[in-house]
Coordinates of C-alpha atoms in Angstrom, one line a residue:
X1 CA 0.0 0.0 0.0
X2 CA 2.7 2.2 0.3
X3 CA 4.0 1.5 -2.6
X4 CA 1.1 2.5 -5.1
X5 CA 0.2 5.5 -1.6
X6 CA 3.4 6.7 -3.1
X7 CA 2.6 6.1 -6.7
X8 CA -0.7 7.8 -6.6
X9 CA 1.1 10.7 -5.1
X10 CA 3.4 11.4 -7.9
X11 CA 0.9 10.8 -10.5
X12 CA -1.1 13.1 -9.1
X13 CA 0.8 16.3 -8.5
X14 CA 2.0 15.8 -12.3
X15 CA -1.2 16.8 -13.1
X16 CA -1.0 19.7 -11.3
X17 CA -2.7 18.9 -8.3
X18 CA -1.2 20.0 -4.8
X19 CA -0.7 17.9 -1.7
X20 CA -3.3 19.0 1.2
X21 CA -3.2 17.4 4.8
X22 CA -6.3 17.9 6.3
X23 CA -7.7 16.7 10.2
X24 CA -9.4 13.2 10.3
X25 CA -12.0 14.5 12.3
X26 CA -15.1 16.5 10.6
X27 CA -18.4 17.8 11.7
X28 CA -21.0 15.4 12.5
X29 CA -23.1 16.7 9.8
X30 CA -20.5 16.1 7.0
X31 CA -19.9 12.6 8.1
X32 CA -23.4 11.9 7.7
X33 CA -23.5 13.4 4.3
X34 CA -20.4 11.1 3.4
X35 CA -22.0 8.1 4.4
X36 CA -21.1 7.7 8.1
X37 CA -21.7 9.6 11.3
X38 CA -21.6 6.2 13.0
X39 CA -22.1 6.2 17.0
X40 CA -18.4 3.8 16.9
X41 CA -16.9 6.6 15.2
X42 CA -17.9 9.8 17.2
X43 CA -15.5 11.0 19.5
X44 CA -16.5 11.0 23.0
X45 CA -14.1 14.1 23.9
X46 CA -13.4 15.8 20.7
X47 CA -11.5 18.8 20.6
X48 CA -13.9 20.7 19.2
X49 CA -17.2 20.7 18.4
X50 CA -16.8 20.9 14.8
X51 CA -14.2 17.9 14.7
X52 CA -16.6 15.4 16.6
X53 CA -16.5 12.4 13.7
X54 CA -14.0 10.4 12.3
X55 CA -13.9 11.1 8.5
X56 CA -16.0 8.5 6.1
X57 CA -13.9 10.4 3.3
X58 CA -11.3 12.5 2.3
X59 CA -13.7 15.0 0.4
X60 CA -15.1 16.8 3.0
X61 CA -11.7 18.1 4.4
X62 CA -10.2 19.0 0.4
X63 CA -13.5 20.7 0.1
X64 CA -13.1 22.6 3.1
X65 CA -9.7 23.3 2.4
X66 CA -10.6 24.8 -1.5
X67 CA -12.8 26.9 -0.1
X68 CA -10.5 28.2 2.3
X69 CA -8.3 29.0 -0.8
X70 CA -11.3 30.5 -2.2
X71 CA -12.6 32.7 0.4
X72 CA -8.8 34.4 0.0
X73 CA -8.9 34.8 -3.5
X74 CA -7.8 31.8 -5.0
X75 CA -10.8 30.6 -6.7
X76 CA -8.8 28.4 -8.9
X77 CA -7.5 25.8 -6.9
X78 CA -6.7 21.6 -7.2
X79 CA -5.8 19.5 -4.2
X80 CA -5.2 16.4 -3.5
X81 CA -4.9 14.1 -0.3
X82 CA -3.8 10.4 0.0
X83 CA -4.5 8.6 3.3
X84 CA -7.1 6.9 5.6
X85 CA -10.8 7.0 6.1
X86 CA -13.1 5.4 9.0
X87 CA -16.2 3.1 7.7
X88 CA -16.4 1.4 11.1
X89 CA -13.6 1.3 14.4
X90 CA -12.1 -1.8 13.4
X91 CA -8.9 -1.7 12.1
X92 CA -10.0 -3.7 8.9
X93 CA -13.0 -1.2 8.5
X94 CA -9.8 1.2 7.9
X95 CA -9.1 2.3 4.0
X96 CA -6.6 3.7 2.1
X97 CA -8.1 6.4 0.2
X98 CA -6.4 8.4 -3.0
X99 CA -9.1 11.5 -3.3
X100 CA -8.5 15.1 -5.0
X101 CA -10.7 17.8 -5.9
X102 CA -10.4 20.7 -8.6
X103 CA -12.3 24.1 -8.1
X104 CA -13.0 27.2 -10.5
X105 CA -10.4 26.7 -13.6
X106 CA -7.9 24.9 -12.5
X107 CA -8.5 21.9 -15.2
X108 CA -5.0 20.0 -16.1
X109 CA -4.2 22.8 -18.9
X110 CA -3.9 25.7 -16.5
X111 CA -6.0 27.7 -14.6
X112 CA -7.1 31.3 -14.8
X113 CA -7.9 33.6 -17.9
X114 CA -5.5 33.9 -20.8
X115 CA -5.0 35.4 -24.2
X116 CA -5.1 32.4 -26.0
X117 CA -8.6 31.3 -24.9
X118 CA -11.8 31.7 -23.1
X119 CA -11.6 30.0 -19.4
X120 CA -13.3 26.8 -18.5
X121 CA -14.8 25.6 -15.3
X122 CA -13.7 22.1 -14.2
X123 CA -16.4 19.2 -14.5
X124 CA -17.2 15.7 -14.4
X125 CA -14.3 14.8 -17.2
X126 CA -11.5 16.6 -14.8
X127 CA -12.5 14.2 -12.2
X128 CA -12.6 11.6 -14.3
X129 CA -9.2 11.8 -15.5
X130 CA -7.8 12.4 -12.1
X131 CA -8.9 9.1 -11.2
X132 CA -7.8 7.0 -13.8
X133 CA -4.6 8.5 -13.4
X134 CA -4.0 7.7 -9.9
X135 CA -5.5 4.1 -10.6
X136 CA -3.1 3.5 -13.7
X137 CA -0.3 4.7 -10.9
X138 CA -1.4 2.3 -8.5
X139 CA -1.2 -0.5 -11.3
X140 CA -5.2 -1.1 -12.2
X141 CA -6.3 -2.9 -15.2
X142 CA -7.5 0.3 -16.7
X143 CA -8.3 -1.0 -20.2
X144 CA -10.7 -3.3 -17.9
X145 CA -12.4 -1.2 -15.9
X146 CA -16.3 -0.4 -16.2
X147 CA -17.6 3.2 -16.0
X148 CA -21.5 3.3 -14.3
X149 CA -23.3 6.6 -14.7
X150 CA -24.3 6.7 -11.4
X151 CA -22.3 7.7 -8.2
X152 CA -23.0 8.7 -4.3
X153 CA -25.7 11.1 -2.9
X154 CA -23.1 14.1 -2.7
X155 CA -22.3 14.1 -6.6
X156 CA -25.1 15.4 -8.9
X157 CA -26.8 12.6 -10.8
X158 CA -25.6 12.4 -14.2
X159 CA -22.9 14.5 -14.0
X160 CA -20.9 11.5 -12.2
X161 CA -19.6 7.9 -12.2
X162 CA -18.8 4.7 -10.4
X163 CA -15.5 3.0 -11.4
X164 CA -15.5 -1.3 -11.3
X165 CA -13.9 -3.9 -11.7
X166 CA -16.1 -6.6 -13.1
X167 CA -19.4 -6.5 -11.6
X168 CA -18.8 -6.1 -7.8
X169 CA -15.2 -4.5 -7.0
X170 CA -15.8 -0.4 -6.7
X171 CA -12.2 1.0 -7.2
X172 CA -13.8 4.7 -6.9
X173 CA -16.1 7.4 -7.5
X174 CA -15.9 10.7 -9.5
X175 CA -18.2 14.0 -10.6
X176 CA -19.6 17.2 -9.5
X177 CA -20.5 17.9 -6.5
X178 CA -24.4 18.6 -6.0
X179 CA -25.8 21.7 -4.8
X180 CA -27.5 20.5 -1.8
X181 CA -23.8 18.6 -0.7
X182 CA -22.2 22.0 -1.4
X183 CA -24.7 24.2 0.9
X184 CA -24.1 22.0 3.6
X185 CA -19.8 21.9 3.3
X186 CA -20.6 25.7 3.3
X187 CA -18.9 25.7 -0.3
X188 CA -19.5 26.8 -3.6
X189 CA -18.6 25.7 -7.0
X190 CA -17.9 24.8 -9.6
X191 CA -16.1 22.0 -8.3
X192 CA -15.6 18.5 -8.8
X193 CA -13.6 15.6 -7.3
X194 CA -13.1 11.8 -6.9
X195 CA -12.2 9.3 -4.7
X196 CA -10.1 6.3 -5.7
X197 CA -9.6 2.8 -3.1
X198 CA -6.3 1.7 -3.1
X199 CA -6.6 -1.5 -1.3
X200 CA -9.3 -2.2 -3.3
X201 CA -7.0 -2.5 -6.5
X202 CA -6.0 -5.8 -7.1
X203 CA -2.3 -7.2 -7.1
X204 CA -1.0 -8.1 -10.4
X205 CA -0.9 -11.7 -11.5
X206 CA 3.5 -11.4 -12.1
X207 CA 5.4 -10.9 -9.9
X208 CA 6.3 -6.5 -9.8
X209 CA 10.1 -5.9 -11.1
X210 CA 11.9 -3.1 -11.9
X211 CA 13.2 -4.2 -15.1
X212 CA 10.6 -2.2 -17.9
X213 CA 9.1 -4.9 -20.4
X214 CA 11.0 -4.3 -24.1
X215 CA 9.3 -1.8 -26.2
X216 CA 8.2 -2.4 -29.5
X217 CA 8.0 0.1 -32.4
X218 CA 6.9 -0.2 -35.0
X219 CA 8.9 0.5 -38.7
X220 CA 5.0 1.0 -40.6
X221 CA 3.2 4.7 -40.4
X222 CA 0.4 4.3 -38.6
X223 CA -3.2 5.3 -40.0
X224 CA -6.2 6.6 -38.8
X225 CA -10.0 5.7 -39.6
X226 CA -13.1 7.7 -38.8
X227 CA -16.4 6.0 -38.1
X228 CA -19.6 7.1 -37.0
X229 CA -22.4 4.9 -35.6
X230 CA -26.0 5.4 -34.7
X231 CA -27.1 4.1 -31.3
X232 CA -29.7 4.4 -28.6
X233 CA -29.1 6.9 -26.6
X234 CA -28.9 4.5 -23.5
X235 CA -25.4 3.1 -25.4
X236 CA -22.2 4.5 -23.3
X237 CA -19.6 6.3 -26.1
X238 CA -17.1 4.1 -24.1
X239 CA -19.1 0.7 -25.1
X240 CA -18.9 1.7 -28.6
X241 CA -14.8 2.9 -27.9
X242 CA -14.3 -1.0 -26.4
X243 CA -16.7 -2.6 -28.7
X244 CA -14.3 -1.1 -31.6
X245 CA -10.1 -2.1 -29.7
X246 CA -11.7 -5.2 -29.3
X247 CA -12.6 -6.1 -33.6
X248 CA -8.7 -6.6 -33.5
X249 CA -6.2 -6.1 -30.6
X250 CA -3.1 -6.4 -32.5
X251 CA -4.1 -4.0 -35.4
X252 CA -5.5 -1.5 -33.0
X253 CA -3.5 0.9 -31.1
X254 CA -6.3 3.1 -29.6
X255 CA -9.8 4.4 -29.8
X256 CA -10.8 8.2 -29.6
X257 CA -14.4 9.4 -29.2
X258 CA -14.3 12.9 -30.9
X259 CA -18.0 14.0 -31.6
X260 CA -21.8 13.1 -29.8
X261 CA -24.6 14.4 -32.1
X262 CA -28.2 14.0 -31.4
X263 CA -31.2 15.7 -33.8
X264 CA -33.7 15.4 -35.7
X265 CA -31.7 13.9 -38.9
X266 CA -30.5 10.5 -36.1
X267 CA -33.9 9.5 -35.3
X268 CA -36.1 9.3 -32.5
X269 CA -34.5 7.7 -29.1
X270 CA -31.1 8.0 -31.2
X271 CA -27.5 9.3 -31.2
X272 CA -24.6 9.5 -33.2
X273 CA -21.2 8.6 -31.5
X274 CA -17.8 9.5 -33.7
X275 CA -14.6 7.7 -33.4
X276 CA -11.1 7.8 -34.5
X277 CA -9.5 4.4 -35.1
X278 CA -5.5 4.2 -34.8
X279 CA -4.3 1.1 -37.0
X280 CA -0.3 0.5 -36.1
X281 CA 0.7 -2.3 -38.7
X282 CA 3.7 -4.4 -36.9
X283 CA 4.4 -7.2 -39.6
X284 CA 3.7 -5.2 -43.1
X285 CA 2.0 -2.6 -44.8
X286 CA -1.7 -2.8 -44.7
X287 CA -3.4 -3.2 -47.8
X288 CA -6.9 -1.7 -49.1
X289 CA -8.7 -5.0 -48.8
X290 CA -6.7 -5.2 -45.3
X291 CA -8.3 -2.5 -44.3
X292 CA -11.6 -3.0 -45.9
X293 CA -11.2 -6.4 -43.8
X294 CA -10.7 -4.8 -40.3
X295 CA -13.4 -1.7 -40.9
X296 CA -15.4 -5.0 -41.6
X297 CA -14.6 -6.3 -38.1
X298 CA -15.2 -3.3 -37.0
X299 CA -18.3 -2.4 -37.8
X300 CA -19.7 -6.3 -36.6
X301 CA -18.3 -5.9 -33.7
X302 CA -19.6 -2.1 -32.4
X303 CA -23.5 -4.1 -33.5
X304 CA -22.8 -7.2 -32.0
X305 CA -22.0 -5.2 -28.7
X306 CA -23.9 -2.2 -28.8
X307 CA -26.5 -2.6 -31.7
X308 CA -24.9 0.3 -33.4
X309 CA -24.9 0.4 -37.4
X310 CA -22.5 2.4 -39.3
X311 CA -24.1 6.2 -40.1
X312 CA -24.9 6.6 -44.0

């Protein structure tokens, strides 16, 4: 645990993210907001009255501590914190948390207003990213892992999401906060955050060495494919974006989702969901019925999985 603690860190504060320390006792009514607020974990002498709980999370104290930032003038904050919470007073009910939280403009490209562009708020993506990042660091399956739209009472619904691991191992939450969770932290937004469980994460199946596995490039250019699909709108973009790496694992590097269109023109109960393909040949040149044969694949694939067809 120390290891990937240590990990998760580093990923972390690359992104731009500082290290906060905050107190492992909140107010009662931000434990229960939190999920706990458990009679096992209320202090029976706490030094203060507004430190009477032991912490169910680490977002109550980042929160706290942006808006501390903010109330001084600096609105545009990211922080990040990396130790335990309390879900009951046994020391296995003890976890090791990775959570961070971004407020105002302070998304991974900067923060603040500048010449070269208008300035944008932080959202649901910010948080998103954060996570995966520290998962990846902690040494996930993140090609694996399942995104649900849905997340805890303190994110807004829709404007979240629950990270698995197959159908029952939660390795974290991420989103917005909602408006209700914000009035009673005494906060405002906009602000997002996640929370990521490091124990939770499982251990690889070889053995962890510190000699790097050889890397392979390629001598071919690699080539890109655009593809657009019409779905229901209940289809996840990043169903389609699996559906796709999976047509042929060997010929495809990556997958990138780069427009969502709804209208008139789709249909009724429909989308449209856009995707860049990156082909890297390793053996030879592709040909044109290659990859004529692999758009093939392709395109079965994304309707076997999602019940999408390609977009005349």
């Amino acid at each position: 645990l120390q290891v990937r603690s240590r990990a998760a860190k580093r990923a972390l504060a690359v992104r731009g993210m500082m290290e906060a320390v905050t107190w492992s006792f909140i107010p009662a009514a931000h434990a229960e907001l939190f999920g706990g607020g458990k009679p096992e974990l209320r202090l029976d002498n706490p030094i203060a009255a507004e430190m009477s709980d032991m912490r169910p999370s680490l977002l109550p104290g980042l929160v706290a501590a942006a808006q501390r930032n903010a109330d001084k003038g600096i609105g545009d904050v990211a922080l990040f914190e990396v130790s335990g919470t309390y879900e009951g007073d046994k020391p296995e009910q003890q976890r090791r948390v990775a959570s961070g939280v971004r407020r105002g403009t302070a998304g991974l490209e900067g923060s603040g207003r500048h010449w070269a562009g208008n300035a944008r708020n932080v959202g649901v993506f910010d948080a998103k990213a954060d996570a995966f990042a520290a998962l990846e660091a902690c040494g996930a399956p993140v090609a694996n892992l399942q995104v649900e739209a849905s997340g805890p009472s303190w994110y807004h619904p829709g404007r979240c999401g629950t990270i698995k691991l197959g159908p029952k191992v939660v390795l974290g939450h991420f989103g917005e906060f909602h408006p209700k969770a914000l009035e009673v932290l005494d906060a405002s937004g906009p602000l997002c955050g996640f929370e990521v469980f490091i124990d939770a994460v499982p251990e690889p199946k070889a053995k962890a060495t510190r000699t790097k596995p050889r890397l392979d490039l390629s001598a071919f250019q690699m080539v890109r494919r655009d593809f657009a699909f019409v779905v229901d709108k209940t289809v996840e973009a990043g169903s389609l974006s699996k559906a796709a790496l999976a047509a042929d694992r060997k010929l495809i590097a990556g997958v990138n989702v780069f427009d969502v269109f709804e209208g008139a023109s789709i249909g009724e109960g429909k989308k449209s969901i856009a995707i860049e393909v990156s082909i890297q040949p390793m053996e030879k040149t592709l040909t044109d019925e290659d990859f004529e044969a692999l758009a093939g694949k392709i395109v079965d694939n994304v309707k076997k999985q999602t019940g999408g067809v390609l977009r005349g």
